[in-house]
Coordinates of C-alpha atoms in Angstrom, one line a residue:
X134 CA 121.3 98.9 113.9
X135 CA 122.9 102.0 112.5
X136 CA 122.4 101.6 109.1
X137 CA 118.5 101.1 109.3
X138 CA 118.3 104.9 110.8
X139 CA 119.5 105.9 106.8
X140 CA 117.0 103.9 104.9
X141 CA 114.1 105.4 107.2
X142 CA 115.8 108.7 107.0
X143 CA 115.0 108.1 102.7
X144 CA 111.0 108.1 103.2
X145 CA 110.3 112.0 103.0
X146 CA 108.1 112.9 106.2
X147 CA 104.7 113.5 103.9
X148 CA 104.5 110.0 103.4
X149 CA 105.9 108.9 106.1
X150 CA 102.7 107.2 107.4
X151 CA 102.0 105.5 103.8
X152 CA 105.2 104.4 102.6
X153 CA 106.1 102.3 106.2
X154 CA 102.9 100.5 106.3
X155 CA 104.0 99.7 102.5
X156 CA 107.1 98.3 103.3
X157 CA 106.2 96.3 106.3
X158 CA 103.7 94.5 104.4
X159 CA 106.2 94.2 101.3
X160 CA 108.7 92.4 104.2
X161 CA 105.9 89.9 105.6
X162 CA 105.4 89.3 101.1
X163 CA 109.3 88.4 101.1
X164 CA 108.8 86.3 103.8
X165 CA 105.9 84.1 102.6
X166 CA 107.7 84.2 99.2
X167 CA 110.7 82.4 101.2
X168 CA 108.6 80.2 102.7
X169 CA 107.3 78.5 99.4
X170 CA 110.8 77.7 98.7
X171 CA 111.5 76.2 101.5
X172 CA 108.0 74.6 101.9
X173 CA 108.5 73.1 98.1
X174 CA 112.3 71.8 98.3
X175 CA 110.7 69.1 101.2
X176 CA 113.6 69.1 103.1
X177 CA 112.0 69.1 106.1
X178 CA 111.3 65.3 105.0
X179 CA 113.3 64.8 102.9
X180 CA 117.3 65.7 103.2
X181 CA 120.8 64.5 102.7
X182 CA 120.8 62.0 105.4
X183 CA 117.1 62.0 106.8
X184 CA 113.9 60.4 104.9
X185 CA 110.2 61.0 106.9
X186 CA 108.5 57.3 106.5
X187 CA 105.5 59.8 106.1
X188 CA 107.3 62.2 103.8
X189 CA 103.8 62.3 101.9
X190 CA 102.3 64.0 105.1
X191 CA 102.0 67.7 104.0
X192 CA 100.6 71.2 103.4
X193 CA 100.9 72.7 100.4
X194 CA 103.6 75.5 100.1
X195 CA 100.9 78.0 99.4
X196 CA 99.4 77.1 103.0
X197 CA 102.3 77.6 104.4
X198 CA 103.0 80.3 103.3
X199 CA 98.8 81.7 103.8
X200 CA 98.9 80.6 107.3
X201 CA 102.2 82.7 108.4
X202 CA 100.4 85.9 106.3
X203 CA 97.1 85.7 108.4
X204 CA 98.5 84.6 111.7
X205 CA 97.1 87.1 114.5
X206 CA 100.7 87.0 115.6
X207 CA 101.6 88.3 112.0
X208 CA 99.0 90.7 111.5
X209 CA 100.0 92.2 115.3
X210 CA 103.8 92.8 114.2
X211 CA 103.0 94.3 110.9
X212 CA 100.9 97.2 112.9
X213 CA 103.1 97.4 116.0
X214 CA 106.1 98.0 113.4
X215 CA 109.3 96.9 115.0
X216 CA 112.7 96.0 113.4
X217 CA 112.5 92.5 114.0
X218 CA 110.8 92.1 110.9
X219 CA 113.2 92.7 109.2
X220 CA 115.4 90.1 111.0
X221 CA 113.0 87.7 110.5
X222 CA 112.3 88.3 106.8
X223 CA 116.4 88.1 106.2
X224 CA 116.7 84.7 108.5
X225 CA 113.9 83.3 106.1
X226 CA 115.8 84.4 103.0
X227 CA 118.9 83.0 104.0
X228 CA 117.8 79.3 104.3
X229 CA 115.8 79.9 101.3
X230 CA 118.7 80.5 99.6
X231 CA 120.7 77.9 101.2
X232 CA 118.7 75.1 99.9
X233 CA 118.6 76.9 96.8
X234 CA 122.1 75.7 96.8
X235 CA 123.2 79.5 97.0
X236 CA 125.5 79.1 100.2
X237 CA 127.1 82.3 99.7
X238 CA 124.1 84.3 99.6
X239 CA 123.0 82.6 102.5
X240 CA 125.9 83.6 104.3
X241 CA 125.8 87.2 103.5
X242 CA 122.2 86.8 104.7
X243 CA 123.3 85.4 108.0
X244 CA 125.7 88.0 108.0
X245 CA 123.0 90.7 107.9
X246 CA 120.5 89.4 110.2
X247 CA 123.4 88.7 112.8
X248 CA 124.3 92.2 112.5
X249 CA 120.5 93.8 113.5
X250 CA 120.2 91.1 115.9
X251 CA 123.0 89.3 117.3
X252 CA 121.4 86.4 118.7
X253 CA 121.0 85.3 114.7
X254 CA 124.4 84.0 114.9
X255 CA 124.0 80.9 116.7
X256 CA 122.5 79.9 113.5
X257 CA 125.9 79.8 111.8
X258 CA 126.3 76.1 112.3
X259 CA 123.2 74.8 110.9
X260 CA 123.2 76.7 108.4
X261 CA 127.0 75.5 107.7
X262 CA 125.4 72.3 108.0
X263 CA 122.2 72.5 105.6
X264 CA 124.7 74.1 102.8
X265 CA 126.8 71.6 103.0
X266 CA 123.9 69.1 102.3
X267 CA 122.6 70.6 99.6
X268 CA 126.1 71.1 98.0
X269 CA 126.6 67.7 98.0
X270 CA 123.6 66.2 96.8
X271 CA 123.7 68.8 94.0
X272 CA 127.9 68.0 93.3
X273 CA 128.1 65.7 90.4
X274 CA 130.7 63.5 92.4
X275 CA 130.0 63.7 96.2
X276 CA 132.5 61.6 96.7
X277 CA 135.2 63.7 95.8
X278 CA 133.2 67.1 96.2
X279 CA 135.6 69.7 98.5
X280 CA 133.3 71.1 100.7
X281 CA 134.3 75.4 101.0
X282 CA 132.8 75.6 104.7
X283 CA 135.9 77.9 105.7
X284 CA 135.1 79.9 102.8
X285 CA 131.1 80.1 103.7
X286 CA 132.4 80.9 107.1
X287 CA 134.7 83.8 105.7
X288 CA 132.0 85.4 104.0
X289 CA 129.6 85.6 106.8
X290 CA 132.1 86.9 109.0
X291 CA 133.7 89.3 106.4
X292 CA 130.1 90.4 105.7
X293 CA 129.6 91.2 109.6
X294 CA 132.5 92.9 109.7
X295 CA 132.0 95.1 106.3
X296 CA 128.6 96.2 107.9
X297 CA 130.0 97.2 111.0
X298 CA 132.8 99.1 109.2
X299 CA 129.9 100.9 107.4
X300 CA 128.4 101.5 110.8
X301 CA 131.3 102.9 111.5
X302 CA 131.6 105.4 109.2
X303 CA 127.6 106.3 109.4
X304 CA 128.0 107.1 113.3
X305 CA 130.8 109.6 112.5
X306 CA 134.1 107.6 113.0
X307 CA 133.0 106.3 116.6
X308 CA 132.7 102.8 117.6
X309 CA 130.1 104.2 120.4
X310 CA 127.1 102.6 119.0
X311 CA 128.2 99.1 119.7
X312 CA 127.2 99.4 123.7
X313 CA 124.1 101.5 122.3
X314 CA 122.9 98.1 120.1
X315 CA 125.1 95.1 121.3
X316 CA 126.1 95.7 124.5
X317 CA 122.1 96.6 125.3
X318 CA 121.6 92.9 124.6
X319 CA 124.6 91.6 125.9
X320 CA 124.4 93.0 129.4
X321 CA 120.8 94.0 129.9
X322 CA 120.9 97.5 131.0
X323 CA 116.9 97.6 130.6
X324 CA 115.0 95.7 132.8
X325 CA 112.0 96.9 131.2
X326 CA 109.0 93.5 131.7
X327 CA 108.6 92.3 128.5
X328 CA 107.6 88.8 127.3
X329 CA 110.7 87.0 128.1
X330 CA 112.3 85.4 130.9
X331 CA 114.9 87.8 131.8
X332 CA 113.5 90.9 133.5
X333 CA 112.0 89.1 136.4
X334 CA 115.3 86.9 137.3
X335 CA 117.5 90.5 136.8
X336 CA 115.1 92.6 139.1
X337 CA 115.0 90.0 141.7
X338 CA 119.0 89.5 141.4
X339 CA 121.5 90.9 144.1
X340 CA 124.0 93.0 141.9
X341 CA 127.0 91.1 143.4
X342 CA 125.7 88.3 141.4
X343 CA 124.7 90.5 137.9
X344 CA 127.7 89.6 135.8
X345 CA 127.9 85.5 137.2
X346 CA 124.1 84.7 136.1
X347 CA 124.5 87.3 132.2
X348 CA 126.8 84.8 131.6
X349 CA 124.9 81.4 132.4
X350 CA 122.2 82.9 130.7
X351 CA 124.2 83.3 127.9
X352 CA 125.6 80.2 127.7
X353 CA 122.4 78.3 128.6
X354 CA 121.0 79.5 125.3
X355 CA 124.4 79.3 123.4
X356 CA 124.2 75.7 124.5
X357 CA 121.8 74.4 123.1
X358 CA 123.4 74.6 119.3
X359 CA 126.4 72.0 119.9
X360 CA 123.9 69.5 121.4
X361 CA 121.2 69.8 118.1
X362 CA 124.0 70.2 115.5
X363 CA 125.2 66.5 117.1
X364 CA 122.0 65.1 118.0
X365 CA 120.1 65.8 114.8
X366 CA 122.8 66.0 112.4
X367 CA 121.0 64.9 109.6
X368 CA 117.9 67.3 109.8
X369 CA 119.8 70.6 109.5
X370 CA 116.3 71.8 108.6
X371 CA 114.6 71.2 112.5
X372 CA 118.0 72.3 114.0
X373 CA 117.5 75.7 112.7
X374 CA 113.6 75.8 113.5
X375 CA 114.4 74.7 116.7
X376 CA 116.4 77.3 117.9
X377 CA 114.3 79.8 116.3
X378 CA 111.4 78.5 118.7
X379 CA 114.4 78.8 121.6
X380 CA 114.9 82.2 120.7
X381 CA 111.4 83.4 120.8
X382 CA 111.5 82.0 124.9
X383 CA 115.2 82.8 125.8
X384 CA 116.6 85.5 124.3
X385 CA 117.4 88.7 126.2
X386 CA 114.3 90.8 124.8
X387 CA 112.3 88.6 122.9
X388 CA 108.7 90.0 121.2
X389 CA 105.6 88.1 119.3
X390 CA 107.6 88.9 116.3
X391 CA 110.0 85.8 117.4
X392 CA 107.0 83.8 117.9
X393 CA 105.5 84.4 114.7
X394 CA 108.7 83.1 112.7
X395 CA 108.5 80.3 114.6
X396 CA 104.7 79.3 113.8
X397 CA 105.9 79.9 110.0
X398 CA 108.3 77.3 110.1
X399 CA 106.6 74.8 112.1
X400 CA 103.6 74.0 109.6
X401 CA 106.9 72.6 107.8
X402 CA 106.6 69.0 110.0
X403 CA 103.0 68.6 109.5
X404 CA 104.4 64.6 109.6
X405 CA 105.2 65.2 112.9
X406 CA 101.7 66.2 114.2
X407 CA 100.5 63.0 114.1
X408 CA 102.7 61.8 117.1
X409 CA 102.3 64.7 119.1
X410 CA 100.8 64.1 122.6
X411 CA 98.1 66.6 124.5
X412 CA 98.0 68.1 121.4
X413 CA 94.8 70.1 123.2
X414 CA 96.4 71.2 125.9
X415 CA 99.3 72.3 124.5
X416 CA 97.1 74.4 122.0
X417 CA 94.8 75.6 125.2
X418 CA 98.2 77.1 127.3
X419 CA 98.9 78.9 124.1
X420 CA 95.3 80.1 123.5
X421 CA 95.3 81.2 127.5
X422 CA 99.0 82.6 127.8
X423 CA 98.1 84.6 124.1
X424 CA 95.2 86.2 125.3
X425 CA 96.1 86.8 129.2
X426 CA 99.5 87.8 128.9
X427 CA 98.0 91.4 127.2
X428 CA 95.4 91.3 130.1
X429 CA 97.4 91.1 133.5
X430 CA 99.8 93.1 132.2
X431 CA 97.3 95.9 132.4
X432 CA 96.0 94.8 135.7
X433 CA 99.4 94.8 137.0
X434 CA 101.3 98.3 134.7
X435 CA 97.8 100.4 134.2
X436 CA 95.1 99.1 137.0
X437 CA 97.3 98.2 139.8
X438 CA 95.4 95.4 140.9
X439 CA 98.2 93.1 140.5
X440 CA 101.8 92.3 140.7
X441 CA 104.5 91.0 139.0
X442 CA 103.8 87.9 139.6
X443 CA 100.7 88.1 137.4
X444 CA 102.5 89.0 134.3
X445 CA 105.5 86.8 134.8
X446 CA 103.4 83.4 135.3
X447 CA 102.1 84.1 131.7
X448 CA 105.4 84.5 130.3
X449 CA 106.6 81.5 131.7

């Protein structure tokens, strides 16, 4: 995003190397600090419309919040350093702040994460949703309560657009950066193997079919919203963890950053791990694609004892 070349162009180059560290870890501290909200307000459990029989089955917020600072996953993206973080670390504030009963601020939130990624706004309706919850169970007459979603909608989409504005006018007066950022995303120019899904199906892809399979792969993971926000309508909550997790697998050029929000919120169903089945080998793929994937991918990039193949099985 244009406007995050600025705020690195404000460290002065002597301390450089101190003051980035700094702020990454000062992110990952925002993010736990998010995470004890959401971890204390129990909505996972307990919402609007939704009430666990084994609400009682829990971690503690501070846990939560422990377990999402020491993950190997969250430790790796601090060093490696990427802007994701600080996608992540707004996404967390944002439904923070929506069940702090703060839609607006949760919008603008939305607002900025969907304009340094743009796969963040899928998350609009959710988010809609679990603001809406929480304004009515906190209106003093639900009943009658007029519920501003048009005007939550406005400001995240007035926000997006004020920030590309300011884009705008950072860049010089060109509109040139959105194929730089957006359309990078959008059309995957870079078929660079990474840890998602896409690389493989693109190199393998006649070109006649290019533009045909962007857009089911698009749609395939735009799809999935309509079908949670109806399905689990009254757990706003797991709709929006959800599609985090979806993220981390589908998106165009997804990282261990991805993953790593997505092991924050799930501690947040702890009720839910009782009824979980091959819990064990579910755990061991993890454990095997985790510490693999870094391994064939040297075999196949550095030692050239492999292939694609090697790399890609992990991924999937």
């Amino acid at each position: 995003a244009p406007l995050l070349l600025p705020l690195f162009a404000l460290i002065p180059s002597i301390a450089f190397s101190i003051v980035t560290p700094l702020l990454y870890i000062l992110l990952d501290l925002l993010c736990a600090e998010a995470l004890v909200y959401i971890a204390d307000s129990c909505q996972s459990t307990n919402s609007r419309l939704f009430t666990s029989p084994r609400k009682d089955v829990k971690w503690d917020s501070m846990a939560i919040a422990a377990a999402y600072l020491f993950n190997p996953l969250t430790i790796a993206t601090c060093l490696g350093r990427p802007t994701s973080v600080f996608t992540n670390c707004v996404i967390l504030f944002a439904i923070s702040k929506a069940i702090q009963n703060k839609p607006v601020n949760a919008m603008l939130a939305l607002a900025l994460a969907s304009y340094l990624s743009l796969y963040p706004a899928l998350l609009l309706p959710p988010l809609l949703l679990l603001c809406y919850d929480r304004h009515e169970q906190n209106a003093k007459n639900p009943d009658s309560a007029s519920s501003p979603v048009i005007i939550w909608f406005n400001v995240c989409f007035g926000g997006v657009g004020l920030l590309l504005f300011m884009s705008y006018l950072v860049t010089g007066a060109s509109w040139e950066f959105l194929s730089s950022t957006y359309g990078v995303q959008l059309l995957l120019p870079d078929l660079t193997p990474n840890v998602g899904l896409w690389w493989y199906f693109f190199i393998e892809m006649f070109d006649s079919f290019r533009e045909f399979f962007l857009g089911v792969f698009w749609l395939h993971l735009g799809a999935y919203v309509g079908g949670l926000c109806i399905r689990v309508r009254k757990q706003p909550l797991f709709i929006i963890t959800t599609m985090i997790g979806i993220f981390a697998i589908f998106k165009p050029y997804p990282s261990i950053s991805d993953t790593s929000l997505y092991f924050a919120l799930l501690p947040l169903y702890r009720h839910v791990f009782p009824l979980m089945r091959y819990t064990f080998f579910t755990v061991a793929t993890l454990l095997y694609a985790t510490l693999l994937g870094p391994a064939f991918y040297y075999l196949w990039i550095y030692a050239g004892s492999g292939n694609a193949n090697f790399f890609y099985a992990i991924t999937l």
